[in-house]
Amino acid sequence: MSGELRVLGACPLDCPDTCSWVVTVDGGKAVKLRGNPDQPYTRGALCVKVNRYLEHTQAPDRILYPMRRVGPKGSGRFERITWDEALEEIATRLRAIVDEHGGEAIWPYLGTGTLGYLQGCEGVAGRRFWNVLGASKHWLNICSAAGNSGLFRANGTAGGMDPENFALSKLILLWGTNTLTSGHHLWKFIQDARAAGAHVVAIDPIRTRTADQADEYLPIRPGTDAALALGLLNVVLAEGAQDEEYLAAHTEGWAEFREEILAHPVEKVSEITGIPAADIHRLGTRLAHTRPTAIRATMGIQRHAGGGTAMRTIGAIPAVTGDWRHPGGGVAYSTSGHVRLAIDTRDDLLAKPVRTLVMTKLASQLDDVKCLWVYAANPLGSTPDANTIRRQLAREDLFTVVMEQFPTDTVDYADIVLPATMQTEHHDLHAGYGHLYLLWNEAAVEPPGECLSTTETFRRLARHMGLTEPSLYDSDLELAEQLLSSGHPSLEGVTLDRLRKEGWVRMNYPKPFAPFADGFPTRSGRMRFPRAGQAYTPSHATLAAAEGSPYKLTLITPAAHTSLNTTFGNNAELRRRAKDPVVLVNPADAAARGLADGQRVRVHNDGGEFLADVEISDRVAAGVVASPKGRWPKLSPGGSNANAVVAERDADMGMGPGFHDNLVEVSPVSVGA
């Protein structure tokens, strides 16, 4: 046992909880992974997915060496090459593209496969290198952009409640969020509140495992959340429970917004949302008279045409009730707005301004791109209009480089594949978007094979290309020191040495934290209410259905319990637990289409189709079907997943995607299909 070493680290995956973990290393090999019991938010617990992380790092299909394509694009046929060969071919191709087409013909396509500030999307890894080449910028909008934009317009920041303060709440609305699957550590604080008498309500189009554990469940039509917020506030006004003092001191536009609320009586909102009027009135009355009330709303709620408006209007609730005054009151969407690291992507290295390409518009914006460089992303498994993306990636004039850990569908279309490290093999700095802690991930073991970290890959490529800009060669520890150098009061006393020794440090925000008790970080210092007619934007599916679309069912693609986006999509045990792809269909919709439980069906629209097995269930209302995201297309029946039927369409704000805003039909397929 004397040879064992405990290494502090953090989960890198796209989850609000960003768990602190401890890796046990013996003889240079990681032999055990557990949650760090000393971390106050995650308290030693990991999720069902990350519990298998060490197994995943040692999986037999791990990519360990650079590879060059030898078969047709999409065939997944490669030969092993050396790093020098890979870098030389990449450098030659990049120089030629810049010379002939200009740097903007390069698209660095970075995803949320890691949320690290060094290796992943939070710090915009590699951006300095791309700036030297004059490459296009990348707008990473796939997750939370619409909701962030809506809350920013209201509050001046998307940052809100400290989720730990849910323990102080008396009424908790879990609104469009499946806490027990996507961020389960919050549940402990909800349970603490419950023990003190709090009432928990789940509002969701799907009766999730979280809804099963709530005191009350309200099934809502997808995309109608803003209307429900207005209806609840209508009851608050009827009860005379608005906080006039707070409204006068800390908001603007109240008189106009008040008229918008009055234009949405409970009966009208019931027709829009599908929630019985009595249930809306009951919850509105409880909301009117319960302080503090906390609302947890996460990213699924804003993935439709009115997503930004939905978060802005939901965000107005605690301003009307005065809940922002109270610890345990307010809205928790993302705590990222409270993270004040110094992210210097060195835009001064650009010779001229460059265009920005949008992550979820990969299908339509690839036409004049000559190099697609994919890292921490699997767009063929996670991006709208997957069929068009597949056709685009098959272009012979598109030079595609993929930095990856596993042979995803996207890898199959690469010209060059570069082996990437996993979290136990590199340094990184993290901040949860569901808590107020910074975490350091120390490399626990040497990378297997010839895997390199993102930062080291770009350092080597810059050197191979003879680039002389000094900042391209900053070490990981130098980059981390730079990130911590913003001088913001929240980082006072937070040093890299301290993080490396302790593993995690809470940023300097008070406990308890009431961020808007005395005003907002807007120009006026006041919260800005939506203007008349701008508090509810119907979803595309709602409008298309009203116009007589031949497709009658709204598809929801929730997070799966056994995968995270497409991460772990190739893990044999987690795939076994997930069973075959299923689509939940309400009994009435199944009967109308002659569908039987377990039957293989086509879920289809004009964009494409995917295959799934029917699960007849009242967990979804009539008119709604649900099929979890995260399946690798090539490991799915028919070779596609739900993104085949997801249109490339913007939300109202932030160019957010519409993963939950697509009309489909469900039809039987022949036996053996």
XYZ file of C-alpha atoms in Angstrom:
673
model
C 0.000 0.000 0.000
C 2.979 2.326 0.525
C 3.343 2.713 -3.230
C -0.143 4.131 -3.671
C -0.615 7.800 -4.508
C -3.827 9.836 -4.169
C -4.210 12.471 -6.885
C -6.872 15.185 -6.691
C -8.827 15.954 -9.836
C -12.192 16.925 -11.279
C -14.731 15.522 -13.695
C -14.451 17.360 -17.053
C -17.841 16.509 -18.517
C -20.773 18.707 -19.545
C -22.679 18.616 -16.268
C -23.360 21.473 -13.830
C -21.880 19.581 -10.897
C -18.192 19.325 -11.963
C -17.363 16.788 -9.267
C -14.139 16.777 -7.319
C -12.595 13.323 -7.431
C -9.633 11.365 -6.104
C -7.596 9.003 -8.297
C -5.586 6.277 -6.608
C -2.404 5.468 -8.547
C -0.348 2.338 -7.957
C 2.751 1.563 -9.963
C 1.991 4.329 -12.406
C -1.504 3.000 -13.141
C -4.813 4.516 -12.054
C -6.481 1.743 -10.055
C -9.351 3.510 -8.293
C -11.559 6.550 -8.779
C -13.956 7.945 -6.186
C -15.639 11.214 -5.429
C -13.839 13.548 -3.058
C -15.769 13.425 0.241
C -14.243 16.724 1.359
C -15.851 18.783 -1.435
C -18.931 20.493 0.058
C -21.171 20.394 -3.021
C -20.535 16.958 -4.519
C -19.696 15.326 -1.155
C -17.946 12.251 -2.515
C -20.646 11.001 -4.880
C -20.098 10.392 -8.590
C -22.818 9.566 -11.112
C -23.545 6.197 -12.719
C -21.681 7.343 -15.826
C -18.487 8.664 -14.258
C -18.221 5.711 -11.885
C -16.962 3.824 -14.961
C -14.501 6.518 -16.054
C -11.290 4.593 -15.332
C -12.679 1.623 -17.224
C -13.444 4.010 -20.072
C -9.862 5.329 -20.209
C -8.647 1.749 -20.677
C -11.256 0.671 -23.226
C -9.987 -1.497 -26.097
C -11.257 0.951 -28.742
C -9.252 3.884 -27.322
C -7.395 5.802 -30.051
C -3.711 5.712 -29.102
C -1.770 6.850 -32.180
C -2.055 9.370 -35.016
C -3.800 7.966 -38.066
C -4.286 8.845 -41.729
C -7.369 7.909 -43.730
C -6.824 5.141 -46.296
C -10.417 4.343 -47.246
C -13.312 6.447 -48.509
C -14.587 9.151 -46.185
C -17.012 7.571 -43.754
C -15.441 4.124 -43.995
C -13.431 4.492 -40.785
C -10.366 2.920 -42.431
C -7.040 4.362 -41.265
C -3.333 3.580 -41.092
C -1.073 4.427 -38.182
C 1.427 7.234 -38.789
C 3.952 9.068 -36.646
C 3.316 12.410 -34.987
C 5.902 14.000 -37.276
C 4.087 12.668 -40.328
C 0.750 13.887 -39.005
C 2.058 17.343 -38.134
C 3.849 17.711 -41.468
C 0.738 16.795 -43.457
C -1.433 19.106 -41.351
C 1.045 21.982 -41.602
C 1.319 21.601 -45.380
C -2.442 21.538 -45.831
C -3.069 24.485 -43.479
C -0.455 26.644 -45.228
C -1.966 25.844 -48.627
C -5.488 26.646 -47.453
C -4.429 29.956 -45.912
C -2.468 30.892 -49.043
C -5.266 30.002 -51.481
C -8.452 30.717 -49.540
C -7.439 32.769 -46.510
C -7.481 31.786 -42.861
C -11.250 32.075 -42.574
C -11.554 28.893 -44.645
C -10.469 27.074 -41.449
C -13.175 26.243 -38.905
C -11.889 25.202 -35.442
C -14.936 23.259 -34.224
C -14.753 22.930 -30.443
C -17.431 21.203 -28.378
C -18.344 20.470 -24.784
C -16.586 17.108 -24.534
C -14.530 18.788 -21.838
C -15.460 21.970 -20.002
C -11.885 22.679 -18.980
C -10.354 26.143 -19.162
C -7.073 24.672 -20.454
C -8.033 21.629 -22.501
C -11.668 22.379 -23.306
C -14.288 24.851 -24.350
C -14.422 27.205 -21.376
C -11.054 28.770 -22.106
C -11.469 28.393 -25.880
C -8.552 25.993 -26.177
C -6.236 26.633 -29.133
C -7.716 30.022 -29.961
C -4.339 31.790 -29.881
C -3.008 29.388 -32.511
C -6.060 29.902 -34.710
C -5.787 33.675 -34.348
C -2.246 33.604 -35.691
C -3.559 31.765 -38.774
C -6.554 34.101 -39.089
C -9.051 31.220 -38.789
C -12.781 31.771 -38.384
C -14.105 32.110 -34.864
C -16.447 29.463 -33.464
C -19.692 30.312 -31.653
C -20.286 27.489 -29.166
C -24.048 27.864 -28.902
C -25.148 24.249 -28.649
C -25.880 24.146 -24.930
C -27.144 27.237 -23.144
C -26.947 30.231 -25.491
C -30.642 31.137 -25.704
C -31.196 30.990 -21.944
C -27.981 32.871 -21.233
C -29.062 35.620 -23.623
C -32.531 35.869 -22.091
C -31.238 36.141 -18.552
C -28.510 38.576 -19.577
C -31.102 40.885 -21.131
C -33.037 40.791 -17.869
C -30.366 40.730 -15.182
C -27.122 41.723 -16.882
C -25.792 38.216 -16.206
C -26.957 34.629 -16.500
C -25.493 33.973 -13.063
C -28.126 33.608 -10.370
C -28.646 31.637 -7.189
C -25.992 29.627 -5.441
C -27.555 26.139 -5.728
C -26.402 25.318 -2.188
C -28.996 27.848 -1.020
C -31.797 25.511 -2.136
C -31.425 24.067 1.358
C -32.967 27.338 2.613
C -35.942 27.368 0.204
C -39.567 26.832 1.202
C -40.929 26.298 -2.313
C -38.802 24.711 -5.052
C -39.816 24.655 -8.714
C -37.797 22.150 -10.753
C -38.702 23.617 -14.109
C -37.693 21.659 -17.198
C -34.858 19.936 -15.358
C -34.331 16.281 -14.491
C -32.129 16.809 -11.453
C -31.617 13.144 -10.593
C -30.155 12.483 -14.041
C -28.508 15.794 -14.938
C -26.859 17.223 -11.834
C -27.967 14.931 -9.025
C -25.895 16.566 -6.290
C -28.448 19.367 -6.018
C -30.920 16.789 -4.716
C -29.171 16.645 -1.344
C -29.836 20.348 -0.803
C -33.428 19.896 -1.954
C -33.800 17.098 0.561
C -32.429 19.363 3.283
C -35.086 21.928 2.370
C -37.769 19.250 2.349
C -36.776 18.136 5.816
C -37.505 21.704 6.908
C -40.926 21.658 5.243
C -40.255 22.782 1.655
C -42.673 21.827 -1.140
C -41.119 20.547 -4.392
C -42.851 20.883 -7.763
C -41.606 19.392 -11.041
C -42.727 21.114 -14.260
C -41.762 19.104 -17.328
C -43.201 17.655 -20.557
C -41.918 14.258 -19.334
C -42.659 12.626 -16.003
C -38.997 12.016 -15.239
C -37.439 10.148 -12.339
C -37.150 13.573 -10.679
C -40.855 14.255 -11.202
C -41.579 10.895 -9.549
C -39.809 12.136 -6.413
C -41.407 15.589 -6.334
C -44.392 16.491 -4.160
C -46.260 17.691 -7.225
C -45.878 17.256 -10.986
C -47.269 19.552 -13.684
C -47.035 18.182 -17.249
C -46.537 21.104 -19.614
C -46.654 21.340 -23.394
C -43.146 21.797 -24.776
C -42.194 25.404 -25.406
C -44.979 27.008 -23.349
C -43.000 27.707 -20.165
C -43.073 31.504 -20.555
C -46.855 31.394 -20.756
C -46.990 29.410 -17.512
C -44.704 31.959 -15.838
C -47.117 34.719 -16.851
C -50.077 32.716 -15.571
C -48.444 32.115 -12.197
C -47.618 35.812 -11.902
C -51.235 36.599 -12.789
C -52.242 34.748 -9.637
C -49.538 36.550 -7.649
C -51.057 39.872 -8.719
C -54.570 38.675 -7.951
C -53.342 37.826 -4.462
C -51.724 41.246 -4.097
C -48.450 39.496 -3.299
C -46.066 41.394 -5.575
C -43.189 43.065 -3.718
C -43.828 46.699 -4.582
C -40.856 47.934 -2.602
C -38.420 45.660 -4.443
C -40.064 46.442 -7.792
C -39.699 50.166 -7.249
C -36.111 49.999 -6.049
C -34.570 47.406 -8.360
C -36.547 46.950 -11.606
C -37.508 48.881 -14.724
C -40.432 48.368 -17.103
C -42.742 47.058 -14.389
C -45.872 48.958 -15.464
C -45.676 47.562 -19.009
C -44.834 44.045 -17.856
C -47.682 44.138 -15.343
C -50.100 44.696 -18.230
C -48.581 41.713 -20.037
C -49.194 39.570 -16.951
C -52.802 40.741 -16.722
C -53.254 39.785 -20.393
C -52.491 36.156 -19.452
C -55.236 34.992 -17.077
C -55.114 31.456 -15.775
C -57.749 30.135 -18.170
C -55.871 31.397 -21.220
C -52.594 29.998 -19.915
C -54.267 26.652 -19.283
C -55.242 26.463 -22.958
C -51.692 27.270 -24.043
C -49.829 24.978 -21.648
C -52.245 22.072 -21.300
C -52.060 22.357 -17.501
C -55.460 22.405 -15.775
C -56.453 25.889 -14.615
C -56.990 24.660 -11.056
C -53.381 23.401 -10.904
C -52.016 26.712 -12.176
C -54.106 28.629 -9.681
C -53.049 26.381 -6.814
C -49.347 26.705 -7.609
C -49.691 30.446 -8.238
C -51.286 30.886 -4.823
C -48.505 28.890 -3.186
C -45.923 30.974 -5.051
C -47.624 34.199 -3.944
C -47.337 33.366 -0.269
C -44.128 31.322 0.061
C -40.797 33.018 0.664
C -38.213 32.103 -0.293
C -39.064 30.350 -3.558
C -36.245 28.851 -5.643
C -36.528 27.941 -9.317
C -34.131 25.485 -10.923
C -34.312 25.695 -14.724
C -31.615 24.123 -16.875
C -30.737 23.932 -20.532
C -33.533 21.755 -21.895
C -36.083 24.460 -21.169
C -34.592 26.848 -23.760
C -34.040 24.554 -26.742
C -36.918 25.854 -28.820
C -37.847 28.922 -30.864
C -38.889 30.890 -27.765
C -36.123 29.630 -25.473
C -34.496 32.962 -24.664
C -37.846 34.565 -23.916
C -38.787 31.600 -21.721
C -35.759 32.056 -19.475
C -36.181 35.831 -19.403
C -39.815 35.560 -18.307
C -39.145 32.823 -15.759
C -36.301 35.002 -14.510
C -38.805 37.793 -13.915
C -40.692 35.787 -11.268
C -38.335 36.447 -8.317
C -38.199 40.142 -9.209
C -41.990 40.370 -8.919
C -42.191 38.307 -5.722
C -39.083 39.866 -4.194
C -37.422 36.475 -3.821
C -34.081 37.924 -4.880
C -34.022 39.607 -1.458
C -33.749 36.264 0.295
C -31.068 33.588 0.462
C -32.837 30.528 -0.928
C -34.856 32.632 -3.378
C -34.377 33.316 -7.065
C -33.492 31.370 -10.201
C -30.585 28.972 -10.700
C -29.788 28.419 -14.386
C -26.005 28.577 -14.627
C -23.459 29.906 -12.171
C -20.963 30.559 -14.992
C -21.747 34.273 -14.838
C -20.099 34.384 -11.409
C -16.809 32.933 -12.704
C -14.381 35.805 -13.327
C -11.260 34.172 -14.728
C -8.994 36.120 -17.072
C -9.546 34.402 -20.430
C -7.099 35.967 -22.888
C -7.567 34.432 -26.324
C -5.247 37.097 -27.774
C -7.536 38.487 -30.432
C -4.795 41.043 -31.019
C -2.976 38.291 -32.908
C -5.573 38.497 -35.686
C -4.311 40.456 -38.675
C -7.899 41.541 -39.414
C -11.412 40.842 -38.103
C -12.732 37.399 -39.016
C -16.164 35.871 -39.321
C -17.850 33.765 -36.663
C -19.281 30.392 -37.634
C -22.084 28.902 -35.553
C -21.686 25.449 -34.021
C -25.249 24.282 -34.660
C -25.147 25.550 -38.257
C -22.414 23.145 -39.272
C -24.643 21.672 -41.974
C -25.254 24.962 -43.771
C -22.051 26.887 -43.020
C -19.510 24.314 -44.207
C -19.893 25.155 -47.905
C -16.835 27.384 -48.213
C -14.836 25.823 -45.369
C -11.713 23.971 -46.521
C -10.447 22.704 -43.165
C -12.661 21.497 -40.338
C -10.738 20.859 -37.123
C -12.899 19.007 -34.602
C -11.977 18.650 -30.943
C -13.959 17.762 -27.832
C -16.939 17.302 -30.161
C -18.792 14.635 -32.099
C -21.008 16.656 -34.444
C -22.343 13.649 -36.350
C -23.814 12.426 -33.082
C -24.851 15.685 -31.443
C -25.625 18.434 -33.974
C -28.861 19.278 -35.830
C -29.504 18.192 -39.429
C -27.197 15.208 -39.146
C -27.898 13.941 -42.651
C -26.674 17.142 -44.284
C -23.608 17.160 -42.020
C -22.787 13.638 -43.172
C -22.983 14.719 -46.806
C -20.790 17.723 -46.096
C -18.143 15.674 -44.291
C -17.923 13.366 -47.304
C -16.592 16.214 -49.464
C -13.151 15.440 -50.876
C -12.203 19.131 -50.821
C -12.784 19.351 -47.056
C -9.655 18.559 -45.030
C -10.894 17.249 -41.695
C -8.754 16.764 -38.603
C -10.309 15.185 -35.511
C -8.665 15.113 -32.089
C -10.375 12.249 -30.286
C -10.255 9.496 -27.706
C -12.587 7.028 -29.439
C -13.675 6.119 -33.007
C -16.866 8.173 -33.186
C -19.002 8.650 -36.289
C -17.192 11.951 -36.848
C -13.798 10.230 -36.701
C -14.911 7.987 -39.575
C -14.891 11.047 -41.862
C -11.503 12.432 -40.766
C -8.456 12.726 -42.994
C -6.148 12.844 -39.978
C -6.994 11.579 -36.486
C -4.943 12.775 -33.512
C -5.063 10.798 -30.233
C -6.290 12.904 -27.313
C -5.660 12.517 -23.609
C -8.408 11.912 -21.075
C -8.883 13.658 -17.749
C -6.599 11.458 -15.646
C -3.747 12.197 -18.070
C -3.508 16.002 -18.228
C -3.757 19.181 -16.165
C -6.879 21.341 -16.286
C -8.736 24.076 -14.437
C -12.497 23.823 -13.983
C -15.446 25.782 -12.651
C -18.839 24.173 -12.223
C -21.843 25.835 -13.811
C -23.948 24.461 -10.967
C -21.881 25.667 -8.005
C -19.373 28.334 -6.971
C -16.146 26.313 -6.753
C -12.990 26.279 -8.825
C -11.328 22.889 -9.163
C -7.905 21.764 -10.275
C -7.305 18.523 -12.126
C -3.810 17.165 -11.661
C -2.509 14.675 -14.207
C -2.507 11.349 -12.366
C -0.853 9.058 -14.910
C 1.120 9.237 -18.128
C -0.982 9.161 -21.311
C -1.251 5.783 -23.008
C 0.289 5.220 -26.427
C 1.072 8.559 -28.055
C -1.923 10.562 -26.786
C -1.359 14.275 -26.321
C -3.345 16.930 -24.498
C -5.076 19.691 -26.460
C -2.579 22.278 -25.235
C 0.441 20.151 -26.122
C -0.949 19.313 -29.558
C -1.223 23.001 -30.433
C 2.216 23.748 -28.992
C 3.768 21.044 -31.178
C 1.863 22.119 -34.276
C 2.895 25.750 -33.771
C 6.511 24.665 -33.446
C 6.259 22.465 -36.529
C 4.874 25.400 -38.510
C 7.675 27.673 -37.321
C 5.346 30.147 -35.596
C 7.225 32.597 -33.389
C 4.480 34.139 -31.230
C 5.701 33.420 -27.641
C 2.227 32.959 -26.105
C 1.643 29.890 -28.292
C 4.168 28.029 -26.152
C 2.868 28.878 -22.678
C 2.845 25.803 -20.466
C -0.302 24.506 -18.819
C 0.763 25.909 -15.454
C 1.540 29.296 -17.019
C -1.892 29.326 -18.672
C -3.535 28.458 -15.352
C -1.701 31.294 -13.595
C -2.918 33.685 -16.290
C -6.512 32.532 -15.837
C -6.342 33.245 -12.109
C -4.892 36.741 -12.611
C -8.091 38.711 -13.335
C -7.894 40.568 -10.030
C -11.619 40.110 -9.427
C -12.503 40.064 -5.712
C -14.082 36.613 -6.097
C -10.584 35.209 -6.765
C -8.768 36.890 -3.874
C -6.596 34.263 -2.216
C -7.292 31.678 -4.923
C -3.850 30.691 -6.176
C -2.679 27.855 -8.359
C -0.547 26.484 -5.531
C -3.573 26.403 -3.266
C -5.739 24.735 -5.895
C -3.121 22.066 -6.569
C -2.809 21.307 -2.860
C -6.514 21.393 -1.956
C -8.142 20.317 -5.233
C -10.992 22.830 -4.963
C -11.602 26.319 -3.588
C -14.878 28.182 -3.235
C -14.780 31.555 -4.955
C -15.138 34.506 -2.598
C -18.888 34.871 -2.574
C -20.707 35.075 0.762
C -22.556 32.156 2.307
C -25.462 32.460 1.974
C -25.309 34.350 -1.327
C -28.174 36.582 -2.480
C -26.715 38.048 -5.703
C -29.421 40.608 -6.513
C -30.666 41.624 -3.095
C -29.409 45.171 -3.693
C -29.544 45.481 -7.474
C -28.334 44.008 -10.749
C -25.180 44.258 -12.909
C -27.037 46.141 -15.653
C -26.240 49.660 -16.848
C -29.091 51.050 -14.747
C -28.496 48.696 -11.834
C -32.050 47.437 -12.289
C -33.619 44.245 -13.583
C -35.198 44.827 -17.030
C -38.642 43.290 -17.592
C -39.725 42.105 -21.060
C -41.621 44.660 -23.116
C -45.257 44.185 -24.130
C -45.649 41.297 -26.556
C -42.143 40.008 -25.814
C -42.786 37.813 -22.793
C -43.915 34.663 -24.615
C -42.686 33.438 -28.001
C -44.447 30.288 -29.274
C -42.278 27.382 -30.331
C -41.844 26.443 -33.984
C -43.744 23.212 -33.309
C -46.694 25.139 -31.878
C -46.875 27.411 -34.918
C -46.334 24.608 -37.427
C -49.071 22.517 -35.827
C -51.473 25.452 -36.014
C -50.645 25.811 -39.703
C -51.630 22.199 -40.402
C -48.295 20.383 -40.485
C -48.661 16.715 -41.519
C -46.448 15.854 -38.548
C -48.459 15.820 -35.344
C -46.060 14.874 -32.544
C -43.529 17.136 -30.806
C -40.249 15.315 -30.220
C -38.305 15.847 -26.983
C -34.733 14.482 -26.796
C -33.849 14.487 -23.077
C -30.518 13.551 -21.526
C -30.038 9.844 -20.988
C -29.192 8.487 -17.557
C -26.314 6.366 -18.908
C -24.541 8.776 -21.256
C -23.562 12.431 -21.286
C -24.203 13.937 -24.702
C -22.401 11.273 -26.796
C -19.694 10.618 -24.195
C -19.878 6.968 -23.042
C -21.959 6.184 -26.143
C -19.554 3.324 -26.910
C -19.312 1.950 -23.362
C -20.621 -1.601 -23.589
C -21.993 -1.832 -20.054
C -23.707 1.548 -20.129
C -25.168 0.737 -23.547
C -26.496 -2.526 -22.103
C -28.165 -0.676 -19.254
C -29.710 1.838 -21.650
C -31.184 -0.980 -23.767
C -32.160 -0.338 -27.367
C -33.202 3.170 -28.482
C -36.752 3.772 -27.314
C -39.363 6.383 -28.059
C -41.979 7.111 -25.402
C -45.442 7.378 -26.923
C -48.624 8.267 -25.062
C -51.278 5.488 -25.116
C -53.725 7.659 -27.083
C -51.139 8.428 -29.772
C -50.068 4.786 -29.920
C -53.670 3.607 -30.337
C -54.330 6.143 -33.095
C -51.345 4.767 -35.033
C -51.843 1.095 -34.248
C -48.545 0.868 -32.356
C -47.723 -1.897 -29.899
C -45.344 -1.831 -26.967
C -41.841 -2.869 -28.056
C -42.568 -2.404 -31.742
C -39.762 -1.088 -33.976
C -40.807 2.225 -35.548
C -39.556 5.031 -37.761
C -39.543 8.457 -36.143
C -39.484 10.732 -39.162
C -40.098 14.102 -40.779
C -38.856 15.877 -43.888
C -35.316 16.042 -42.492
C -34.821 12.324 -42.024
C -35.594 9.468 -39.687
C -34.262 7.303 -36.913
C -35.381 3.905 -35.644
C -36.495 3.131 -32.106
C -38.678 0.744 -30.151
C -41.992 2.011 -28.847
C -42.526 2.303 -25.120
C -46.185 3.114 -24.561
C -46.312 5.315 -21.490
C -48.277 8.072 -19.835
C -44.945 9.654 -18.875
C -45.505 11.831 -21.946
C -48.753 13.614 -22.730
C -50.700 13.073 -25.920
C -49.003 14.923 -28.748
C -45.501 14.520 -27.257
C -42.936 11.782 -27.896
C -39.528 11.470 -26.243
C -36.332 9.663 -27.196
C -33.089 10.199 -25.246
C -30.104 11.849 -26.935
C -26.534 10.564 -26.918
C -26.636 7.469 -29.121
C -23.801 7.056 -31.578
C -25.480 6.791 -34.983
C -23.296 3.908 -36.156
C -24.173 1.940 -33.008
C -27.887 2.582 -33.501
C -30.377 0.684 -35.649
C -30.588 2.250 -39.082
C -27.347 4.197 -38.538
C -28.897 7.419 -37.257
C -30.047 9.036 -34.044
C -32.600 11.694 -33.147
C -30.578 14.518 -34.716
C -31.617 13.205 -38.122
C -35.014 14.819 -37.500
C -33.784 17.944 -35.676
C -33.834 20.968 -37.967
C -31.058 23.525 -38.132
C -33.123 26.352 -36.695
C -32.333 29.243 -34.318
C -34.028 30.129 -31.071
C -35.141 33.712 -30.552
C -31.934 34.698 -28.743
C -28.287 33.678 -28.849
C -28.777 31.491 -31.950
C -29.582 28.639 -29.580
C -30.632 25.300 -31.125
C -34.086 23.756 -31.268
C -33.523 20.190 -30.104
C -36.970 20.092 -28.428
C -38.856 21.901 -31.170
C -39.453 19.450 -34.002
C -42.636 17.847 -35.256
C -42.417 14.179 -36.266
C -44.537 11.176 -37.042
C -44.087 7.649 -35.739
C -44.714 4.812 -38.176
C -44.187 1.034 -38.003
C -41.314 -0.543 -39.893
C -41.250 -4.010 -41.367
C -39.845 -6.887 -39.349
C -36.075 -7.066 -39.610
C -35.580 -3.417 -40.493
